[in-house]
């Protein structure tokens, strides 16, 4: 008989030592016994994996401690549901937050390995498109930092966002294979797997007491398998979990089919399941609209909610406790089907009555809206929704009926208002409105900047806001200062520590004490020297990747973000063409040498965005080869924008371009990264730019152009872009040059359609804002010539951006929405 051992008698693992010798010995140990490589023949990739294992071991002790503490306290848990997490590399983040960076560097050096070289080999996890996914990643880090027991839930895409290559200036999309060398950060949790159904029908059973029960009998089923990644908070105090779901066939080898000799059929079924989580939809701010996307949404919501309820009940809680113990944040409408899924789980599976389930649901969910663009509001054709999720369709109708009755009875809503708040869009093809579903099913709906939240109340959710006036609130976005200052800009970090001490590393708002240094000329010189070194680093990257030489003493004027008409890269490149004309016409003037840098991906199906990339590259080729502007103007489009590239470009910027059409950028977070790193912003009064101006002071930011209100007015009254263009010599010359093929001699009409759009409708107010933008740039030139004034403003930007830390944002969510 085997002696059974009580679990409390099990030996504890020995805590890890972290001096460089011990670390070096462990790296060799891992290389040998986990990877099976002799140090003499190990490849850089093997060293990377061994190093990650050693860092990871130090995370695991704390990770288990955090989980145990949450369980012991039966604390309220926060769940962040997001179809995207734009994480980037994790190793430096983990080492830096654990305070292990220098020890690991030393350990590797003693082994003859350069940390910077192997760190550059780590794949950049791009499980997201842009700002929304990066916000989710910053929030994960901040939730761990401010000690919130939080879980992120998403999809483990095999292929993240595509890799962008340039072919003759055109964007080409290549598959991203971030898992090709395995992923040492993740732990597969075979025990945490759930069945997810699709299709089929609903059976209605009437019990003895006249009680009606609904049983969904799906026709297809897949398994959601969990993969966990630890998320390290600042100073390693708390480690949270990012749980990503992967789809697998119910029976991984489909034995029946296989044994019956149907090998191909068995494989096809297995491929079908796995294809569910194979790719991230590469569209930003516009819904993908395909059936596979709805399947992805439901798949990850159902798995997450089953997991959340399992954990909640295992802890000994009851279902009516749910809002007290669980807060679920929906990142945009992508997880909105969760509202119907939680209702199904509560009523059909756990036998809770409909009205109680509805109260629990609203108490548990909250929803973040990220865009007001009408084309971006997610909705699904009723026939598709009904075929894929027949029980959820019934629940959507039931929820709708309940809310519409409330609206008519209690608030006397008119037919127009009822039609506007309904979950079903009845104009044309009937569609399920996911924004309205998320709104009705949540106790809190937040916008992501003050302006965006106000516009939300006036536009998309005007009628729902009237029905539920206390639900909408604002939570201005933020960025984690660990990644976006301490890690990406170590030189500035050292300088700041020297000047104001280490307090800002724990509380970004204390950067304020840097204010007094703006007037200190010795400090200004040091600040400028850091900027110069970061510009040299970017110049080296551009030289090695693209063979283009940049002059680090020129102004680095940078616009990096998804390519979209509302973000107006077109405005920037047209102004660049106008500047090029001006320099050639007036060579006698003292022009400020500029480097215009761009980076960003276009959705593969977004024709105009891809054409704008081509235009930037065509303009770059002509300008960079024209000796008459040599040393004064350069244009560079850096391929394959991602988090890692941002980490090099952001610290190197003198000027940050945040020039969206006012009213269209919900917040922006790129704007915050640049200003924190001492760039001046040229921008419109849009998104968080408005609050940035309030914080840094209007004399330290360059604001131009129409306000959201003016844009709204012009849109309503109609404007005449042709007249505006004809009245501006600079603009009409630049447009004629582009439209007539000066930059595209191989295809002279390449850009004529793009430019015609400006003459005919100018939806994004490029023509309308051009003169103000061009003037703002010339004012910026003036400012640049006074280096003391420029550097002092740059310092004040860094000093006053602490409020935009995502720690502050997370504290506000915690206090006002999650009450955790
Ligand atoms: C911050 C960030 C974004 C968001 O940038 P915006 O300028 O706010 O649109 C997008 N992609 C990456 C890789 C980022 O780091």
Coordinates of C-alpha atoms and ligand atoms in Angstrom, one line a residue, residues 86 130-131 134 484 560-561 567 641-643 646 668-670 673, ligand 1:
X86 CA -0.9 43.9 -28.6
X130 CA -3.4 49.0 -32.9
X131 CA -4.4 51.3 -30.0
X134 CA -2.1 48.0 -27.0
X484 CA 7.0 53.6 -22.5
X560 CA 3.4 56.4 -36.6
X561 CA 0.0 54.7 -36.2
X567 CA -5.7 59.9 -38.9
X641 CA 5.3 49.1 -37.5
X642 CA 4.9 47.2 -34.3
X643 CA 5.4 47.7 -30.6
X646 CA 7.6 52.1 -31.6
X668 CA -5.1 58.0 -29.0
X669 CA -2.3 56.6 -26.9
X670 CA 0.6 57.2 -29.3
X673 CA 4.0 58.0 -25.4
Ligands
LIG1 C1 0.6 52.9 -29.1 C2 0.4 52.1 -30.3 C3 -0.6 52.3 -31.2 C4 -1.7 53.3 -31.0 O1 -1.2 54.5 -31.6 P1 -2.2 55.8 -31.9 O2 -1.2 56.8 -32.4 O3 -2.8 56.1 -30.6 O4 -3.1 55.3 -32.9 C5 -0.7 51.5 -32.3 N1 0.2 50.5 -32.5 C6 1.3 50.4 -31.7 C7 2.3 49.3 -32.1 C8 1.4 51.1 -30.6 O5 2.5 50.9 -29.8

